[in-house]
PDB file of C-alpha atoms in Angstrom:
ATOM      1  CA  MET A   1     -16.005  18.610  -6.920  1.00 39.00           C
ATOM      2  CA  ILE A   2     -12.742  19.654  -5.356  1.00 45.00           C
ATOM      3  CA  LYS A   3     -10.865  22.584  -6.867  1.00 49.00           C
ATOM      4  CA  LEU A   4      -7.417  21.500  -8.035  1.00 49.00           C
ATOM      5  CA  LYS A   5      -6.044  24.919  -7.109  1.00 46.00           C
ATOM      6  CA  THR A   6      -7.240  24.292  -3.561  1.00 48.00           C
ATOM      7  CA  LEU A   7      -5.513  20.919  -3.551  1.00 44.00           C
ATOM      8  CA  ILE A   8      -2.244  22.547  -4.560  1.00 45.00           C
ATOM      9  CA  LEU A   9      -2.440  25.557  -2.262  1.00 45.00           C
ATOM     10  CA  GLU A  10      -3.427  23.390   0.696  1.00 43.00           C
ATOM     11  CA  ALA A  11      -1.145  20.470  -0.141  1.00 41.00           C
ATOM     12  CA  ASN A  12      -0.225  19.710   3.449  1.00 37.00           C
ATOM     13  CA  LYS A  13      -3.895  19.394   4.404  1.00 38.00           C
ATOM     14  CA  ILE A  14      -4.402  16.552   1.903  1.00 40.00           C
ATOM     15  CA  ALA A  15      -1.005  14.943   2.470  1.00 40.00           C
ATOM     16  CA  ASN A  16      -0.858  11.185   3.031  1.00 45.00           C
ATOM     17  CA  GLY A  17      -4.135  10.410   1.374  1.00 52.00           C
ATOM     18  CA  THR A  18      -6.270  11.805  -1.402  1.00 69.00           C
ATOM     19  CA  ALA A  19      -5.834  10.243  -4.847  1.00 73.00           C
ATOM     20  CA  PHE A  20      -7.715  11.992  -7.650  1.00 70.00           C
ATOM     21  CA  THR A  21      -8.063  12.285 -11.412  1.00 71.00           C
ATOM     22  CA  LEU A  22      -8.410  15.423 -13.524  1.00 67.00           C
ATOM     23  CA  THR A  23     -11.361  13.989 -15.458  1.00 64.00           C
ATOM     24  CA  ASN A  24     -13.343  10.772 -15.451  1.00 66.00           C
ATOM     25  CA  ARG A  25     -11.466   9.663 -18.584  1.00 67.00           C
ATOM     26  CA  ASP A  26      -8.041  10.565 -17.263  1.00 68.00           C
ATOM     27  CA  PRO A  27      -5.999   7.321 -17.028  1.00 75.00           C
ATOM     28  CA  TRP A  28      -3.687   8.938 -14.466  1.00 76.00           C
ATOM     29  CA  GLU A  29      -4.172   9.447 -10.752  1.00 77.00           C
ATOM     30  CA  TYR A  30      -2.412  12.131  -8.727  1.00 76.00           C
ATOM     31  CA  LYS A  31      -1.780  12.739  -5.075  1.00 74.00           C
ATOM     32  CA  ASN A  32       0.275  14.995  -2.859  1.00 71.00           C
ATOM     33  CA  LEU A  33       2.290  13.653   0.064  1.00 68.00           C
ATOM     34  CA  ASP A  34       3.948  16.216   2.322  1.00 61.00           C
ATOM     35  CA  GLY A  35       4.305  18.670  -0.556  1.00 64.00           C
ATOM     36  CA  ILE A  36       5.615  16.086  -3.052  1.00 72.00           C
ATOM     37  CA  TRP A  37       3.447  15.259  -6.073  1.00 76.00           C
ATOM     38  CA  TYR A  38       3.067  11.633  -7.188  1.00 77.00           C
ATOM     39  CA  THR A  39       1.297  10.134 -10.196  1.00 80.00           C
ATOM     40  CA  LYS A  40       0.505   6.665 -11.535  1.00 80.00           C
ATOM     41  CA  LEU A  41      -1.624   4.951 -14.145  1.00 77.00           C
ATOM     42  CA  LYS A  42      -4.865   3.637 -12.675  1.00 76.00           C
ATOM     43  CA  SER A  43      -3.902   0.167 -13.916  1.00 74.00           C
ATOM     44  CA  LYS A  44      -0.621   0.225 -11.974  1.00 74.00           C
ATOM     45  CA  THR A  45       0.177   0.034  -8.275  1.00 73.00           C
ATOM     46  CA  SER A  46       3.454   1.959  -8.191  1.00 75.00           C
ATOM     47  CA  TRP A  47       3.405   5.724  -7.632  1.00 77.00           C
ATOM     48  CA  LEU A  48       6.033   7.866  -9.390  1.00 78.00           C
ATOM     49  CA  ASN A  49       7.605  10.929  -7.843  1.00 79.00           C
ATOM     50  CA  MET A  50       6.804  13.555 -10.487  1.00 77.00           C
ATOM     51  CA  LYS A  51       9.739  15.794  -9.626  1.00 74.00           C
ATOM     52  CA  SER A  52      12.345  13.041  -9.838  1.00 68.00           C
ATOM     53  CA  SER A  53      10.707  11.323 -12.833  1.00 65.00           C
ATOM     54  CA  LEU A  54      10.456  14.436 -15.032  1.00 67.00           C
ATOM     55  CA  SER A  55      12.958  16.992 -16.196  1.00 65.00           C
ATOM     56  CA  THR A  56      12.782  20.309 -14.347  1.00 69.00           C
ATOM     57  CA  ALA A  57      11.122  21.985 -17.341  1.00 64.00           C
ATOM     58  CA  ASN A  58       8.548  19.220 -17.785  1.00 66.00           C
ATOM     59  CA  TYR A  59       7.830  19.112 -14.064  1.00 69.00           C
ATOM     60  CA  ASN A  60       7.259  22.868 -13.953  1.00 71.00           C
ATOM     61  CA  ASP A  61       4.996  22.638 -17.010  1.00 66.00           C
ATOM     62  CA  ALA A  62       3.015  19.821 -15.387  1.00 71.00           C
ATOM     63  CA  ILE A  63       2.468  21.752 -12.158  1.00 68.00           C
ATOM     64  CA  GLU A  64       1.516  24.856 -14.146  1.00 65.00           C
ATOM     65  CA  LEU A  65      -0.975  22.794 -16.140  1.00 64.00           C
ATOM     66  CA  LEU A  66      -2.457  21.325 -12.978  1.00 59.00           C
ATOM     67  CA  THR A  67      -2.808  24.775 -11.466  1.00 57.00           C
ATOM     68  CA  LYS A  68      -4.593  26.095 -14.565  1.00 54.00           C
ATOM     69  CA  LYS A  69      -7.161  23.315 -14.270  1.00 50.00           C
ATOM     70  CA  SER A  70      -8.866  25.394 -11.605  1.00 35.00           C
ATOM     71  CA  ASN A  71     -12.290  24.782 -13.131  1.00 39.00           C
ATOM     72  CA  GLY A  72     -12.295  21.678 -10.958  1.00 44.00           C
ATOM     73  CA  ILE A  73     -11.533  17.986 -10.908  1.00 40.00           C
ATOM     74  CA  THR A  74     -13.526  14.919  -9.970  1.00 36.00           C
ATOM     75  CA  ILE A  75     -12.408  12.548  -7.298  1.00 35.00           C
ATOM     76  CA  ASP A  76     -12.293   9.075  -8.834  1.00 38.00           C
ATOM     77  CA  LYS A  77     -15.199   7.148  -7.306  1.00 39.00           C
ATOM     78  CA  SER A  78     -13.344   3.833  -7.606  1.00 41.00           C
ATOM     79  CA  VAL A  79     -10.471   5.288  -5.619  1.00 40.00           C
ATOM     80  CA  GLU A  80     -12.865   6.578  -2.984  1.00 39.00           C
ATOM     81  CA  LYS A  81     -14.639   3.221  -2.787  1.00 43.00           C
ATOM     82  CA  LYS A  82     -11.324   1.443  -2.347  1.00 44.00           C
ATOM     83  CA  LYS A  83     -10.459   3.868   0.435  1.00 44.00           C
ATOM     84  CA  ASP A  84     -13.836   3.234   2.086  1.00 44.00           C
ATOM     85  CA  ASP A  85     -13.291  -0.511   1.842  1.00 46.00           C
ATOM     86  CA  GLN A  86      -9.885  -0.161   3.434  1.00 46.00           C
ATOM     87  CA  LYS A  87     -11.319   2.166   6.101  1.00 42.00           C
ATOM     88  CA  SER A  88      -8.595   2.866   8.626  1.00 41.00           C
ATOM     89  CA  THR A  89      -5.912   1.289   6.442  1.00 41.00           C
ATOM     90  CA  THR A  90      -5.934   4.226   3.992  1.00 41.00           C
ATOM     91  CA  LYS A  91      -3.848   6.542   6.132  1.00 42.00           C
ATOM     92  CA  SER A  92      -2.474   3.938   8.485  1.00 47.00           C
ATOM     93  CA  ASP A  93      -1.405   0.323   8.352  1.00 54.00           C
ATOM     94  CA  LYS A  94      -2.094  -1.248   4.944  1.00 51.00           C
ATOM     95  CA  SER A  95      -0.003  -4.368   5.653  1.00 49.00           C
ATOM     96  CA  THR A  96      -2.396  -5.987   8.109  1.00 45.00           C
ATOM     97  CA  LYS A  97      -1.815  -9.540   6.836  1.00 58.00           C
ATOM     98  CA  SER A  98       1.695  -9.560   8.195  1.00 79.00           C
ATOM     99  CA  THR A  99       3.735  -7.635  10.691  1.00 93.00           C
ATOM    100  CA  ASN A 100       6.860  -8.716   8.788  1.00 96.00           C
ATOM    101  CA  ILE A 101       7.387  -7.409   5.259  1.00 97.00           C
ATOM    102  CA  ILE A 102      10.085  -7.536   2.591  1.00 97.00           C
ATOM    103  CA  ILE A 103      10.654  -4.807   0.006  1.00 97.00           C
ATOM    104  CA  GLY A 104      13.151  -3.955  -2.718  1.00 97.00           C
ATOM    105  CA  ASP A 105      14.321  -5.165  -6.136  1.00 96.00           C
ATOM    106  CA  SER A 106      13.885  -8.378  -8.164  1.00 93.00           C
ATOM    107  CA  GLN A 107      15.644 -10.558  -5.561  1.00 95.00           C
ATOM    108  CA  THR A 108      12.910  -9.687  -3.068  1.00 96.00           C
ATOM    109  CA  GLY A 109      10.617 -12.320  -4.576  1.00 94.00           C
ATOM    110  CA  LEU A 110      13.225 -15.062  -4.399  1.00 95.00           C
ATOM    111  CA  VAL A 111      14.041 -14.252  -0.795  1.00 96.00           C
ATOM    112  CA  SER A 112      10.358 -14.151   0.205  1.00 95.00           C
ATOM    113  CA  LYS A 113       9.734 -17.569  -1.395  1.00 94.00           C
ATOM    114  CA  ASN A 114      12.301 -19.041   0.969  1.00 95.00           C
ATOM    115  CA  SER A 115      11.043 -17.405   4.140  1.00 95.00           C
ATOM    116  CA  SER A 116       7.943 -18.451   6.068  1.00 94.00           C
ATOM    117  CA  LYS A 117       7.822 -15.154   7.950  1.00 94.00           C
ATOM    118  CA  VAL A 118       7.806 -12.260   5.490  1.00 96.00           C
ATOM    119  CA  GLN A 119       5.125 -10.846   3.201  1.00 94.00           C
ATOM    120  CA  LEU A 120       6.141  -9.232  -0.097  1.00 94.00           C
ATOM    121  CA  ILE A 121       4.481  -5.843  -0.673  1.00 93.00           C
ATOM    122  CA  ASP A 122       3.779  -5.319  -4.387  1.00 90.00           C
ATOM    123  CA  GLU A 123       3.929  -1.510  -4.295  1.00 91.00           C
ATOM    124  CA  LEU A 124       7.363  -1.667  -2.679  1.00 96.00           C
ATOM    125  CA  GLN A 125       9.002  -4.254  -4.921  1.00 94.00           C
ATOM    126  CA  GLU A 126      10.060  -4.036  -8.566  1.00 93.00           C
ATOM    127  CA  GLY A 127      12.874  -5.538 -10.598  1.00 92.00           C
ATOM    128  CA  GLY A 128      15.660  -3.315 -11.860  1.00 92.00           C
ATOM    129  CA  LYS A 129      15.048  -0.591  -9.294  1.00 94.00           C
ATOM    130  CA  GLY A 130      17.491   1.077  -6.955  1.00 95.00           C
ATOM    131  CA  VAL A 131      17.555   2.799  -3.595  1.00 96.00           C
ATOM    132  CA  GLY A 132      16.138   6.102  -4.867  1.00 95.00           C
ATOM    133  CA  TRP A 133      13.053   4.399  -6.291  1.00 95.00           C
ATOM    134  CA  LEU A 134      12.456   2.491  -3.063  1.00 96.00           C
ATOM    135  CA  ARG A 135      12.853   5.678  -1.032  1.00 96.00           C
ATOM    136  CA  ASP A 136      10.106   7.366  -3.072  1.00 95.00           C
ATOM    137  CA  GLN A 137       7.806   4.348  -2.851  1.00 95.00           C
ATOM    138  CA  VAL A 138       8.234   4.053   0.903  1.00 96.00           C
ATOM    139  CA  ALA A 139       7.620   7.787   1.325  1.00 95.00           C
ATOM    140  CA  ALA A 140       4.336   7.483  -0.611  1.00 94.00           C
ATOM    141  CA  TYR A 141       3.167   4.373   1.251  1.00 95.00           C
ATOM    142  CA  PRO A 142       0.595   4.671   4.069  1.00 93.00           C
ATOM    143  CA  VAL A 143       2.016   4.968   7.571  1.00 94.00           C
ATOM    144  CA  SER A 144       1.982   1.419   8.981  1.00 95.00           C
ATOM    145  CA  PRO A 145       2.577   1.244  12.743  1.00 95.00           C
ATOM    146  CA  LYS A 146       1.558  -2.436  12.909  1.00 94.00           C
ATOM    147  CA  VAL A 147       4.567  -3.502  10.841  1.00 96.00           C
ATOM    148  CA  LYS A 148       7.243  -4.717  13.237  1.00 96.00           C
ATOM    149  CA  ASN A 149       9.977  -5.889  10.859  1.00 97.00           C
ATOM    150  CA  VAL A 150      11.031  -4.635   7.421  1.00 98.00           C
ATOM    151  CA  VAL A 151      13.525  -6.632   5.366  1.00 98.00           C
ATOM    152  CA  LEU A 152      15.306  -4.676   2.631  1.00 98.00           C
ATOM    153  CA  CYS A 153      16.617  -6.334  -0.509  1.00 98.00           C
ATOM    154  CA  ILE A 154      18.072  -3.388  -2.417  1.00 97.00           C
ATOM    155  CA  GLY A 155      21.359  -1.845  -3.509  1.00 96.00           C
ATOM    156  CA  THR A 156      22.706  -4.025  -6.309  1.00 95.00           C
ATOM    157  CA  ASN A 157      21.094  -2.039  -9.146  1.00 93.00           C
ATOM    158  CA  GLY A 158      22.866   1.104  -7.996  1.00 90.00           C
ATOM    159  CA  GLY A 159      26.244  -0.539  -8.524  1.00 91.00           C
ATOM    160  CA  TYR A 160      27.273   0.043  -4.890  1.00 92.00           C
ATOM    161  CA  SER A 161      28.542   3.476  -5.929  1.00 83.00           C
ATOM    162  CA  SER A 162      26.408   5.612  -3.614  1.00 83.00           C
ATOM    163  CA  ASN A 163      27.917   8.267  -1.350  1.00 88.00           C
ATOM    164  CA  GLY A 164      25.297   7.376   1.252  1.00 94.00           C
ATOM    165  CA  SER A 165      22.906  10.313   0.837  1.00 95.00           C
ATOM    166  CA  THR A 166      20.201   8.275  -0.936  1.00 95.00           C
ATOM    167  CA  GLU A 167      20.396   5.518   1.669  1.00 97.00           C
ATOM    168  CA  LYS A 168      20.097   8.139   4.402  1.00 96.00           C
ATOM    169  CA  ARG A 169      16.869   9.435   2.853  1.00 96.00           C
ATOM    170  CA  LEU A 170      15.608   5.859   2.490  1.00 97.00           C
ATOM    171  CA  PHE A 171      16.042   5.296   6.224  1.00 98.00           C
ATOM    172  CA  THR A 172      14.296   8.592   6.968  1.00 97.00           C
ATOM    173  CA  ALA A 173      11.331   7.386   4.906  1.00 97.00           C
ATOM    174  CA  LEU A 174      11.410   3.939   6.527  1.00 98.00           C
ATOM    175  CA  HIS A 175      11.286   5.355  10.047  1.00 97.00           C
ATOM    176  CA  LYS A 176       8.407   7.651   9.103  1.00 96.00           C
ATOM    177  CA  THR A 177       6.311   5.041   7.292  1.00 96.00           C
ATOM    178  CA  PHE A 178       7.123   2.095   9.583  1.00 97.00           C
ATOM    179  CA  PRO A 179       7.715   3.859  12.921  1.00 96.00           C
ATOM    180  CA  ASN A 180       7.713   0.697  15.051  1.00 97.00           C
ATOM    181  CA  ALA A 181       9.734  -1.562  12.772  1.00 97.00           C
ATOM    182  CA  LYS A 182      13.171  -3.089  13.043  1.00 97.00           C
ATOM    183  CA  ILE A 183      15.088  -2.909   9.763  1.00 98.00           C
ATOM    184  CA  TYR A 184      17.011  -5.796   8.217  1.00 98.00           C
ATOM    185  CA  ALA A 185      19.086  -5.804   5.043  1.00 98.00           C
ATOM    186  CA  VAL A 186      19.843  -8.674   2.668  1.00 98.00           C
ATOM    187  CA  GLN A 187      23.316  -8.127   1.229  1.00 98.00           C
ATOM    188  CA  GLY A 188      23.512  -8.223  -2.552  1.00 97.00           C
ATOM    189  CA  SER A 189      25.457  -9.940  -5.310  1.00 97.00           C
ATOM    190  CA  TRP A 190      28.691  -9.291  -7.174  1.00 97.00           C
ATOM    191  CA  GLY A 191      30.796 -10.513 -10.083  1.00 95.00           C
ATOM    192  CA  TRP A 192      28.214 -10.229 -12.858  1.00 95.00           C
ATOM    193  CA  SER A 193      26.957  -7.612 -15.359  1.00 92.00           C
ATOM    194  CA  GLY A 194      26.862  -4.101 -13.831  1.00 91.00           C
ATOM    195  CA  VAL A 195      28.514  -5.260 -10.606  1.00 95.00           C
ATOM    196  CA  SER A 196      31.230  -7.375 -12.250  1.00 95.00           C
ATOM    197  CA  LYS A 197      34.024  -5.201 -10.865  1.00 95.00           C
ATOM    198  CA  TYR A 198      32.915  -5.582  -7.249  1.00 96.00           C
ATOM    199  CA  SER A 199      34.145  -8.185  -4.786  1.00 96.00           C
ATOM    200  CA  GLU A 200      32.592  -9.685  -1.673  1.00 96.00           C
ATOM    201  CA  ALA A 201      34.613  -7.258   0.442  1.00 97.00           C
ATOM    202  CA  ASP A 202      33.250  -4.299  -1.540  1.00 96.00           C
ATOM    203  CA  VAL A 203      29.660  -5.429  -1.149  1.00 97.00           C
ATOM    204  CA  ARG A 204      29.977  -6.145   2.553  1.00 97.00           C
ATOM    205  CA  ALA A 205      31.547  -2.719   3.090  1.00 97.00           C
ATOM    206  CA  TYR A 206      28.660  -1.046   1.224  1.00 97.00           C
ATOM    207  CA  TYR A 207      26.034  -2.629   3.472  1.00 98.00           C
ATOM    208  CA  GLU A 208      28.031  -2.037   6.644  1.00 97.00           C
ATOM    209  CA  ASP A 209      28.572   1.641   5.807  1.00 97.00           C
ATOM    210  CA  ASN A 210      25.090   2.424   4.479  1.00 97.00           C
ATOM    211  CA  TYR A 211      22.710   0.047   6.288  1.00 98.00           C
ATOM    212  CA  GLN A 212      24.285  -1.418   9.419  1.00 98.00           C
ATOM    213  CA  SER A 213      25.582   2.014  10.426  1.00 97.00           C
ATOM    214  CA  ARG A 214      21.962   3.264  10.333  1.00 97.00           C
ATOM    215  CA  GLY A 215      20.690   0.515  12.597  1.00 97.00           C
ATOM    216  CA  ALA A 216      19.840  -2.242  10.132  1.00 98.00           C
ATOM    217  CA  ILE A 217      20.616  -5.854  11.014  1.00 98.00           C
ATOM    218  CA  LEU A 218      22.553  -7.475   8.166  1.00 98.00           C
ATOM    219  CA  ILE A 219      21.381 -10.906   7.045  1.00 97.00           C
ATOM    220  CA  GLU A 220      24.011 -13.586   6.451  1.00 97.00           C
ATOM    221  CA  PRO A 221      25.061 -14.809   3.997  1.00 96.00           C
ATOM    222  CA  PRO A 222      25.002 -12.263   1.151  1.00 97.00           C
ATOM    223  CA  ILE A 223      23.345 -13.320  -2.120  1.00 97.00           C
ATOM    224  CA  GLY A 224      26.857 -13.779  -3.442  1.00 96.00           C
ATOM    225  CA  ALA A 225      28.782 -14.163  -6.673  1.00 96.00           C
ATOM    226  CA  GLY A 226      27.125 -14.505 -10.074  1.00 95.00           C
ATOM    227  CA  ASP A 227      23.730 -13.787 -11.622  1.00 94.00           C
ATOM    228  CA  PRO A 228      21.147 -13.757  -8.798  1.00 94.00           C
ATOM    229  CA  HIS A 229      18.015 -14.206 -10.929  1.00 92.00           C
ATOM    230  CA  GLU A 230      17.367 -17.891 -10.246  1.00 91.00           C
ATOM    231  CA  ASN A 231      16.388 -19.711  -7.079  1.00 91.00           C
ATOM    232  CA  LYS A 232      19.830 -20.672  -5.784  1.00 92.00           C
ATOM    233  CA  LEU A 233      20.610 -22.558  -2.589  1.00 95.00           C
ATOM    234  CA  VAL A 234      21.779 -19.310  -1.039  1.00 96.00           C
ATOM    235  CA  TYR A 235      18.184 -18.037  -0.994  1.00 96.00           C
ATOM    236  CA  LYS A 236      17.206 -20.946   1.268  1.00 95.00           C
ATOM    237  CA  LEU A 237      20.018 -19.946   3.618  1.00 97.00           C
ATOM    238  CA  ILE A 238      18.962 -16.299   3.545  1.00 97.00           C
ATOM    239  CA  GLY A 239      15.309 -17.213   4.120  1.00 96.00           C
ATOM    240  CA  ALA A 240      16.245 -19.418   7.076  1.00 96.00           C
ATOM    241  CA  ALA A 241      18.411 -16.640   8.510  1.00 96.00           C
ATOM    242  CA  ILE A 242      15.550 -14.139   8.251  1.00 97.00           C
ATOM    243  CA  ASP A 243      13.134 -16.547   9.932  1.00 96.00           C
ATOM    244  CA  ALA A 244      15.633 -17.175  12.722  1.00 96.00           C
ATOM    245  CA  GLU A 245      16.042 -13.435  13.332  1.00 95.00           C
ATOM    246  CA  LEU A 246      12.296 -12.800  13.368  1.00 94.00           C
ATOM    247  CA  ASN A 247      11.690 -15.787  15.663  1.00 93.00           C
ATOM    248  CA  LYS A 248      13.752 -14.000  18.304  1.00 89.00           C
ATOM    249  CA  PHE A 249      10.934 -11.471  18.631  1.00 77.00           C
ATOM    250  CA  ALA A 250       7.950 -13.785  18.071  1.00 70.00           C
TER     251      ALA A 250
END
């Protein structure tokens, strides 16, 4: 038994690791990473930042409730077994199958299908998500020094309207979680649905200002005009461009 109050009061001591449940029947898991609380359903892989996912009132109520559960919690044995199986990968590199990974929104899968070099990471890819979601997921992901190259495919779902602060925090998380990695960015799409008002020049400027300026290598060409949710020829070009870049460091 580990006292939940102890977990909260000594959050930094359990940062970057311990997933737990309040009871054996609790469908939710919780963990603390550098003072930030995350939760997820046991059946899911994606962790949610509790503070950004809940209203301030609900977040405060949740933390108060957790604190009051000071009669103790049980560490989920299945979580512990998984951690034992992973051994050193729990708090370090989880992406041992590839030193080259791709993360981001729904276009990530289409790009990865057309590249022979990159591995898609399920916890760091989900359709309809934006930069803020990816930042939180990367921050909660185990530190992975073996990863040498990270390809980003993100930005379109935010409508290219960011002032740059969220992208800045994404890069902070990337450098912390993947300390030895080069960063690449696939440029998004325009001229459809929520990005119908944007042009190629707008999209290129967004990636130059928010990604290239922070050290990312931009992949050419961009995904381009129109709905990007089918396997277009442009994905073959993007995949080939990624492979060519990564071959430079093979």
